[in-house]
Short mmCIF file of C-alpha atoms and ligand atoms in Angstrom, two decimals:
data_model
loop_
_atom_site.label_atom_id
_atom_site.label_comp_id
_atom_site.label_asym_id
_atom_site.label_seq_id
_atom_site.Cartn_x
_atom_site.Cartn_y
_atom_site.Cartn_z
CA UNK H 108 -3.51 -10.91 18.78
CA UNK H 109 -5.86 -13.63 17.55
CA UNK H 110 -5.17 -13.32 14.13
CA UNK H 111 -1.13 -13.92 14.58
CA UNK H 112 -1.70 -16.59 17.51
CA UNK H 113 -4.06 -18.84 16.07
CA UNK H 114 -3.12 -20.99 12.53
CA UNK H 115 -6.21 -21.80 11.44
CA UNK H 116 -7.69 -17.97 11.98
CA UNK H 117 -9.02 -16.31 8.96
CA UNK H 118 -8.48 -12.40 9.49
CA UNK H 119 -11.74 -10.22 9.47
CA UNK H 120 -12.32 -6.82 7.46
CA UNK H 121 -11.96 -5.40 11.32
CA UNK H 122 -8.13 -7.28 11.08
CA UNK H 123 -7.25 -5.35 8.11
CA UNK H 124 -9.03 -1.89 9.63
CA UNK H 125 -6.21 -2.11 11.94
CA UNK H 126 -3.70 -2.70 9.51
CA UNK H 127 -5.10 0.20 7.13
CA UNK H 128 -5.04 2.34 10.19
CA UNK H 129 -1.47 1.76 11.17
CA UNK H 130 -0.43 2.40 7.38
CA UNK H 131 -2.62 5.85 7.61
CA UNK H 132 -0.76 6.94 10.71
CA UNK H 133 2.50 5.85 9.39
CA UNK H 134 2.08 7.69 6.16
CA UNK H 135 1.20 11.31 8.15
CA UNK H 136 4.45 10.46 10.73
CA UNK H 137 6.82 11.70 7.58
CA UNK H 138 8.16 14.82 9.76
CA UNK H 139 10.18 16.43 6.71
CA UNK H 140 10.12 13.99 4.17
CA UNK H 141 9.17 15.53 1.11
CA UNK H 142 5.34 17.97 1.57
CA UNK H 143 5.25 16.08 4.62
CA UNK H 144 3.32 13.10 3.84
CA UNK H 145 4.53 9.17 2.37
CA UNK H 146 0.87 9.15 1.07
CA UNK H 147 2.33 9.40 -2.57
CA UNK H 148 4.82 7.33 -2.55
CA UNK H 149 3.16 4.52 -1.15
CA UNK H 150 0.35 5.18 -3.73
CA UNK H 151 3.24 4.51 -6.46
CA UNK H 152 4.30 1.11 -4.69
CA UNK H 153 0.90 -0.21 -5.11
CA UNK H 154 0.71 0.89 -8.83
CA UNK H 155 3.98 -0.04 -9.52
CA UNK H 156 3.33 -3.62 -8.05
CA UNK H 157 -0.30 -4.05 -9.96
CA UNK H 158 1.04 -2.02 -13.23
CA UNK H 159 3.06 -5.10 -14.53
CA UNK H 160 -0.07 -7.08 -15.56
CA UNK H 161 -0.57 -8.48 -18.91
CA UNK H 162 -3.58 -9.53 -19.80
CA UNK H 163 -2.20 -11.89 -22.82
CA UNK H 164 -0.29 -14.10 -20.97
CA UNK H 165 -2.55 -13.17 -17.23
CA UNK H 166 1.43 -12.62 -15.56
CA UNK H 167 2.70 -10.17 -12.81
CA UNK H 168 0.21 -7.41 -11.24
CA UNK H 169 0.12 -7.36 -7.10
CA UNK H 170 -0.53 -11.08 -6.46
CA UNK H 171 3.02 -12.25 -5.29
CA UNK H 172 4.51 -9.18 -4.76
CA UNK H 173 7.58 -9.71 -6.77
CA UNK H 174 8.93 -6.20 -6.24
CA UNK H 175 10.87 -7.44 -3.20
CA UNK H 176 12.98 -9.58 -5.15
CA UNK H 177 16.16 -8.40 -7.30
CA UNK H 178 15.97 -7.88 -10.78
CA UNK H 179 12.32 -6.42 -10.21
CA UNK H 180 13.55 -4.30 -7.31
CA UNK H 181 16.09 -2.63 -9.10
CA UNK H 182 14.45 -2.01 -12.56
CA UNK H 183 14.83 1.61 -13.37
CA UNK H 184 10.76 2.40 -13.14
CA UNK H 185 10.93 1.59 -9.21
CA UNK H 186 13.61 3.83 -8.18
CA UNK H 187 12.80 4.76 -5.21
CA UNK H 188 10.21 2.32 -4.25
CA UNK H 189 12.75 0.87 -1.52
CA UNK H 190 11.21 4.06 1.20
CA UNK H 191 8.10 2.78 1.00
CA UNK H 192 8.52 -0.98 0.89
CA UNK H 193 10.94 0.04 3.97
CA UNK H 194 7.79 1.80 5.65
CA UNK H 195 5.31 -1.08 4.42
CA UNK H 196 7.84 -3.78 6.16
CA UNK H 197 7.24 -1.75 9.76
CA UNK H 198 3.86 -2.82 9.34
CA UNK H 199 4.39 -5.66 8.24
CA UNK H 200 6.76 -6.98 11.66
CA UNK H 201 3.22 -5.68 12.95
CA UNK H 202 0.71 -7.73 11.42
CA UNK H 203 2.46 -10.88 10.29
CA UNK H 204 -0.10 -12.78 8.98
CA UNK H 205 -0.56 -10.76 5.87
CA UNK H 206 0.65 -11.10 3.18
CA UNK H 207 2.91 -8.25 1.35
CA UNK H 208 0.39 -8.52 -2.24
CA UNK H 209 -2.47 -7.44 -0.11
CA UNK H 210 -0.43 -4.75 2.41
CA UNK H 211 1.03 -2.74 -0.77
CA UNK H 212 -2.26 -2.82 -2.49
CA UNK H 213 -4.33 -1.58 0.64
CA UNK H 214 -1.42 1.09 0.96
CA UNK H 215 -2.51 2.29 -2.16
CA UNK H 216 -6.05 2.54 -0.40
CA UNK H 217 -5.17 4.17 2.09
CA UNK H 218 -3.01 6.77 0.41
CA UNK H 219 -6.02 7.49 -1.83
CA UNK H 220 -8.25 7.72 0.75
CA UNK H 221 -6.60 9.59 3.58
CA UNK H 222 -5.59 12.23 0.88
CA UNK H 223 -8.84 13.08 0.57
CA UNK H 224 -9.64 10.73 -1.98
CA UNK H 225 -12.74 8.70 -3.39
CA UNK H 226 -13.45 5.22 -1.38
CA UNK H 227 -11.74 2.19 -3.31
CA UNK H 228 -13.29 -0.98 -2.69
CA UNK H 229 -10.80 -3.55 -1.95
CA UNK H 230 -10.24 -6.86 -0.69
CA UNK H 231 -7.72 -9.25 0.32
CA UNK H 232 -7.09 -12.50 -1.57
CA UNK H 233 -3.27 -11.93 -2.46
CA UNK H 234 -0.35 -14.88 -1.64
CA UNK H 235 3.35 -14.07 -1.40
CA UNK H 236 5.12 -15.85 -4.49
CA UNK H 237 8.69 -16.64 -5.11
CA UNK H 238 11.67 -15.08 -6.87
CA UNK H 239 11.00 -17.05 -10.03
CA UNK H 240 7.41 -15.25 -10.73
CA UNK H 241 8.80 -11.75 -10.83
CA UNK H 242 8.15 -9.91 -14.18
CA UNK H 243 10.45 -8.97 -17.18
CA UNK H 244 11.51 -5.24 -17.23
CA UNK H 245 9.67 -2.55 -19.02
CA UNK H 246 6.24 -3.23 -18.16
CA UNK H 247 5.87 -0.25 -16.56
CA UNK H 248 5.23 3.24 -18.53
CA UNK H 249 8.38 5.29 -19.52
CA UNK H 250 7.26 8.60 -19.04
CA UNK H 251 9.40 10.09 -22.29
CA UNK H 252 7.26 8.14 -24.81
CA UNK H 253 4.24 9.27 -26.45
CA UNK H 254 0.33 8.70 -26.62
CA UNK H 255 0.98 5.33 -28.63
CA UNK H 256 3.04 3.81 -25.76
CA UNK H 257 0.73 4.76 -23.19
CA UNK H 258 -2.04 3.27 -24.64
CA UNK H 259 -0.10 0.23 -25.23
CA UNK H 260 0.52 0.11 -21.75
CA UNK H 261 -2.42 0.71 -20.38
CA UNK H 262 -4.15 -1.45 -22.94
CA UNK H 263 -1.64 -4.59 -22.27
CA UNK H 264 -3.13 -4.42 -18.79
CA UNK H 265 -6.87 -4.07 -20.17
CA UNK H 266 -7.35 -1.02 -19.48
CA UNK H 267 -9.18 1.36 -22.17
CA UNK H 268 -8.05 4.96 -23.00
CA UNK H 269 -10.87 6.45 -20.32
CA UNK H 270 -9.41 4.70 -17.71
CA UNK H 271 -5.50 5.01 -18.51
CA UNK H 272 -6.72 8.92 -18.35
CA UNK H 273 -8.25 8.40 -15.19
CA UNK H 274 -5.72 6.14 -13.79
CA UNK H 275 -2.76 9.12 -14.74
CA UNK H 276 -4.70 12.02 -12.25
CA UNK H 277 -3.21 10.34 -9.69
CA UNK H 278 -0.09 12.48 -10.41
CA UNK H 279 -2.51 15.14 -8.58
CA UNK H 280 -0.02 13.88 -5.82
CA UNK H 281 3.68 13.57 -4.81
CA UNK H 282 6.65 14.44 -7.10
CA UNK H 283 9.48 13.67 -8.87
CA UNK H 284 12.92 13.22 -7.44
CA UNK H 285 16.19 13.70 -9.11
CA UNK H 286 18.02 10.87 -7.57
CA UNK H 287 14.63 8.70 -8.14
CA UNK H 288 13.33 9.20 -12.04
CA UNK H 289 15.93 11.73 -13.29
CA UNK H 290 12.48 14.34 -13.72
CA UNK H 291 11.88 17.09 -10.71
CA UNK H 292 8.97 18.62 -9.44
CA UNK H 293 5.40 18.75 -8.33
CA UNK H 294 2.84 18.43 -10.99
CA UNK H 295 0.18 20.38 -8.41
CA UNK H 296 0.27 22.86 -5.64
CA UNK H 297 -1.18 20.97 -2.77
CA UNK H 298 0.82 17.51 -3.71
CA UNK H 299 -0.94 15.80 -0.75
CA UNK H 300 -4.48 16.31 -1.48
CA UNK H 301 -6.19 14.38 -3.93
CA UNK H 302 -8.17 16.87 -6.56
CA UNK H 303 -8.75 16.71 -10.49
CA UNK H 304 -6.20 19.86 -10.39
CA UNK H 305 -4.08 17.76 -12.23
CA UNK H 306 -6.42 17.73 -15.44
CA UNK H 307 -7.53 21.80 -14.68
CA UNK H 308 -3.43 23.02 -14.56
CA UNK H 309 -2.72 20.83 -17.72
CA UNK H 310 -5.71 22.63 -19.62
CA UNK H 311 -5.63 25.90 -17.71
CA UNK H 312 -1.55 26.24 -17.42
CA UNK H 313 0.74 27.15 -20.77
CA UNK H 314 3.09 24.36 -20.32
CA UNK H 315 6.48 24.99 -22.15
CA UNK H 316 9.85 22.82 -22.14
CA UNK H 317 12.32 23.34 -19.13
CA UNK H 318 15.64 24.20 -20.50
CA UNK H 319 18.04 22.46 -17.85
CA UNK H 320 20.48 19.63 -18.17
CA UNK H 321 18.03 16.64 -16.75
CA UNK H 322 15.25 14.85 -19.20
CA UNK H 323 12.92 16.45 -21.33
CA UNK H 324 10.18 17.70 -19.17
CA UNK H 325 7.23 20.61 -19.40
CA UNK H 326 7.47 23.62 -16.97
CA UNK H 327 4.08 25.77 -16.44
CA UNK H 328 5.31 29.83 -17.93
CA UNK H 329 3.83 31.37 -15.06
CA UNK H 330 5.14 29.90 -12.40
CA UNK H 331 7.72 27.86 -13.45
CA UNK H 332 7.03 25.29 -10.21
CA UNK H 333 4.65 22.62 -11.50
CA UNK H 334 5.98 19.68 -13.64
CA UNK H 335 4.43 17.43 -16.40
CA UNK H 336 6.20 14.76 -17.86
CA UNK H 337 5.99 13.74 -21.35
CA UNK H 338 3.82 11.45 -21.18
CA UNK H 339 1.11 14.11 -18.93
CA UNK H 340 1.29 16.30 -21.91
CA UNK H 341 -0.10 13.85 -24.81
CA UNK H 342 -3.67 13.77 -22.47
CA UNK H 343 -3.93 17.16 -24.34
CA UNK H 344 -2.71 16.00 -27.34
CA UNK H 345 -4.28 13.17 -28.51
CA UNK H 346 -8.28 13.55 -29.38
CA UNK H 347 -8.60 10.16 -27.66
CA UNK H 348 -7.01 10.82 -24.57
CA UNK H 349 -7.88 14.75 -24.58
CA UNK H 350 -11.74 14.11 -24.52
CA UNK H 351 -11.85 12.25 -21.03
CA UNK H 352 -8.98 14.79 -19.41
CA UNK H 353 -11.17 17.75 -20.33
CA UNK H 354 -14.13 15.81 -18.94
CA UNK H 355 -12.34 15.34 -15.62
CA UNK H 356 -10.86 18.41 -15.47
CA UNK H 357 -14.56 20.39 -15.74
CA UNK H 358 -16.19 17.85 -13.54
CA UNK H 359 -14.45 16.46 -10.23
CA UNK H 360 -16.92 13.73 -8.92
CA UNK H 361 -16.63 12.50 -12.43
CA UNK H 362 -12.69 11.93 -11.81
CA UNK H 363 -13.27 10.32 -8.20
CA UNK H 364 -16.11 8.11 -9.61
CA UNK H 365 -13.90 7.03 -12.27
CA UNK H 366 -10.90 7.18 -11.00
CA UNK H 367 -11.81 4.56 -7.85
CA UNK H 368 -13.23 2.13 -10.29
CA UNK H 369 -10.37 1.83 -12.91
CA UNK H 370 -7.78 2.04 -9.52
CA UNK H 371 -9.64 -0.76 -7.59
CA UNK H 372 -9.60 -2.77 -10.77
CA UNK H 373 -5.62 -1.85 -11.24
CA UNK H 374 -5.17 -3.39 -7.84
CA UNK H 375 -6.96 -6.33 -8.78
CA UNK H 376 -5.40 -7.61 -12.10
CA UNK H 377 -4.07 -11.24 -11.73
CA UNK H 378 -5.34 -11.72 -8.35
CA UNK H 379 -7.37 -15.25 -7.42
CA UNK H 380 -10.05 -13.77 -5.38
CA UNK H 381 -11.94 -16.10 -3.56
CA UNK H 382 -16.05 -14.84 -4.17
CA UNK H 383 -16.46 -12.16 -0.70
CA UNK H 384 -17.39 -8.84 -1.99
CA UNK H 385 -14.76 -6.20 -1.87
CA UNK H 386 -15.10 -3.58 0.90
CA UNK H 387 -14.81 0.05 2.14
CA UNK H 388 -11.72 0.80 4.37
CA UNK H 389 -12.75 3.37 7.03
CA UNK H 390 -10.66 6.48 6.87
CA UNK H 391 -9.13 7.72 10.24
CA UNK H 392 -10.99 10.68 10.51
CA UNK H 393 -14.61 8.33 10.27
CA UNK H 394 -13.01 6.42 13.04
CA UNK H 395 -13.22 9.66 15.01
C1 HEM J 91 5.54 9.51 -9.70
C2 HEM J 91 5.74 8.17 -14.36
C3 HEM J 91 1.13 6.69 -14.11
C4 HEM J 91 1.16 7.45 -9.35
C5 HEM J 91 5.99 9.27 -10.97
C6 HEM J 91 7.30 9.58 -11.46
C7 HEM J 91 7.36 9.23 -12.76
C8 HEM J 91 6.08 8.66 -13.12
C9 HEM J 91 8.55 9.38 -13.71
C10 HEM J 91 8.40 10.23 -10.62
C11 HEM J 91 9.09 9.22 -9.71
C12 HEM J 91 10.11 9.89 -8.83
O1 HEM J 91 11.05 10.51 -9.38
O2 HEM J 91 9.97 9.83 -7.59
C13 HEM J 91 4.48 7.72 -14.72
C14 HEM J 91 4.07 7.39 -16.06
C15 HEM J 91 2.76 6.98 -16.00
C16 HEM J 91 2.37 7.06 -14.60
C17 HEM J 91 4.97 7.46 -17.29
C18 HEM J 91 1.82 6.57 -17.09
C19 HEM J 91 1.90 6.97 -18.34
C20 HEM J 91 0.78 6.66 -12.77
C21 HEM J 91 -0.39 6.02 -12.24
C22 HEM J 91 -0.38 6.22 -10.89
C23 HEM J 91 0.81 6.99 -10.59
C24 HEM J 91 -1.42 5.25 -13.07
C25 HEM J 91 -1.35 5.76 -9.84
C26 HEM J 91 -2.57 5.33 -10.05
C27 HEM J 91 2.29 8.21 -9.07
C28 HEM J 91 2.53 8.89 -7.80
C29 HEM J 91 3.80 9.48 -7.91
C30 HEM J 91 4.30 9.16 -9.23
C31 HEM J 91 1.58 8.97 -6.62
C32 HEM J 91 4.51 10.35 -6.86
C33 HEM J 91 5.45 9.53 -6.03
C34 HEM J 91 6.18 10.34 -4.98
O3 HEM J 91 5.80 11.47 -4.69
O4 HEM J 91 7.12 9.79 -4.41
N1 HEM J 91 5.26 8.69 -12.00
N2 HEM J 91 3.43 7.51 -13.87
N3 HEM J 91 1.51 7.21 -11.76
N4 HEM J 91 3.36 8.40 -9.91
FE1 HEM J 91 3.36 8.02 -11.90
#
């Protein structure tokens, strides 16, 4: 391979189409692991790792990929995350050369995209950092808070209250584990496919409080199957937040649109790009 033999190689976008493919057939190899896919949870790595950004002070988000280091590893909000920095390592011993701010973050990409997901531009640009540059703990969003948490979240990171709504449909996909966040469940039927169902169930659904021993969390009545966490719930709360959800849930390309704008920036936040453009990842099935 050129691009591990030779020091002074820059990798192409056809270097990192190989290394988006290998992640795309990793993530459908999940035999019974969860619905079958590690699409999801390798969607939450690359949030988790860009999520810690703060604009103020223009510290953590995916550049360095501090996640690999204790304390960050083991804060409470990445429970979990150890499966798919496991599976993001294979690829890793793979393609050497890059680095692991810019493999998590096109993980996300490829999640997104081989789920049946919008295109999110993306580019590389990220260096490995050190120990020393990992971020504080509770940066992340706890979902048992309300509206005004989430928006200070989402707002510490520069994002506005559209895109924190947009941002949050990606819990169209995956679920919550027990032994992970304490919450269980799916929030949507087909958990592996990205949709806007996420904003049609919380509108269209009568959510009502599970009565079980774990954390406060919303059951739909009728089937009593789909989750929503706290922090899912204020989208139909708040007039703020409640305006964009209902626009997304009535109008799907609207979500995707928005959705891979605020998500490519997420994956962004802190990073030193050098000027290229960002690109389009082919998805397996164009490769066809
Ligand atoms: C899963 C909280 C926003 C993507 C989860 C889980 C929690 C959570 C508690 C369950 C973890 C587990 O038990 O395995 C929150 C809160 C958010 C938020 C409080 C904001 C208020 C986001 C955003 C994204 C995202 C912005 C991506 C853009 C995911 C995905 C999963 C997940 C894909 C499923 C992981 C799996 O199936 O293993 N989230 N999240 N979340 N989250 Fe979020």
């Amino acid at each position: 391979q050129a691009a591990k033999a030779a020091v002074n190689y820059t990798p192409t976008k056809a270097d990192y189409q190989k290394v988006y493919n290998r992640i795309a057939e990793i993530m459908d190899d999940a035999g019974e692991y969860d619905d079958g896919s590690y699409g999801p949870v390798l969607l939450r790595l690359a949030w988790h790792a860009s999520g810690t950004y703060d604009k103020a002070t223009n510290t953590g988000g995916s550049n360095y990929a501090t996640m690999r280091f204790d304390p960050e590893a083991l804060h409470a909000a990445n429970a979990g995350l150890a499966v798919a920095r496991g599976l993001m390592d294979q690829v890793k011993r793979e393609f050497p050369w890059i680095s692991y701010g810019d493999l998590w973050t096109l993980g996300g990409v490829a999640a997104v995209q081989e789920m049946g997901g919008p295109k999110i531009p993306w580019r590389p640009g990220r260096i490995d950092g050190y120990a020393r540059d990992a971020t504080p703990d509770g940066r992340l969003p706890d979902a048992a808070q309300g509206a005004g948490h989430v928006k200070e979240i989402f707002a510490r990171m520069g994002f506005t209250d559209q895109e924190a709504v947009a941002l949050c449909g990606a819990h169209a996909l995956g679920r919550c584990h027990r032994d992970r966040s304490g919450y269980d469940g799916p929030w949507t039927f087909s958990p592996t496919t990205f949709t806007n169902d996420y904003y049609t169930l919380l509108f269209d659904e009568s959510w009502v409080w599970k009565k079980w021993g774990g954390p406060k969390q919303l059951e739909d009545k009728k089937t009593r199957s789909l989750m929503m966490l706290p922090t899912d719930y204020v989208l139909t709360q708040d007039t703020h937040f409640k305006k964009h959800a209902k626009a997304y849930a009535a109008d799907s390309a609207l979500f995707f649109r928005d959705f891979s704008a605020a998500f490519a920036r997420l994956l962004e936040l802190g990073v030193p790009f050098a000027a290229a453009e960002p690109w389009e990842m082919r998805s397996l099935d164009e490769q066809k």
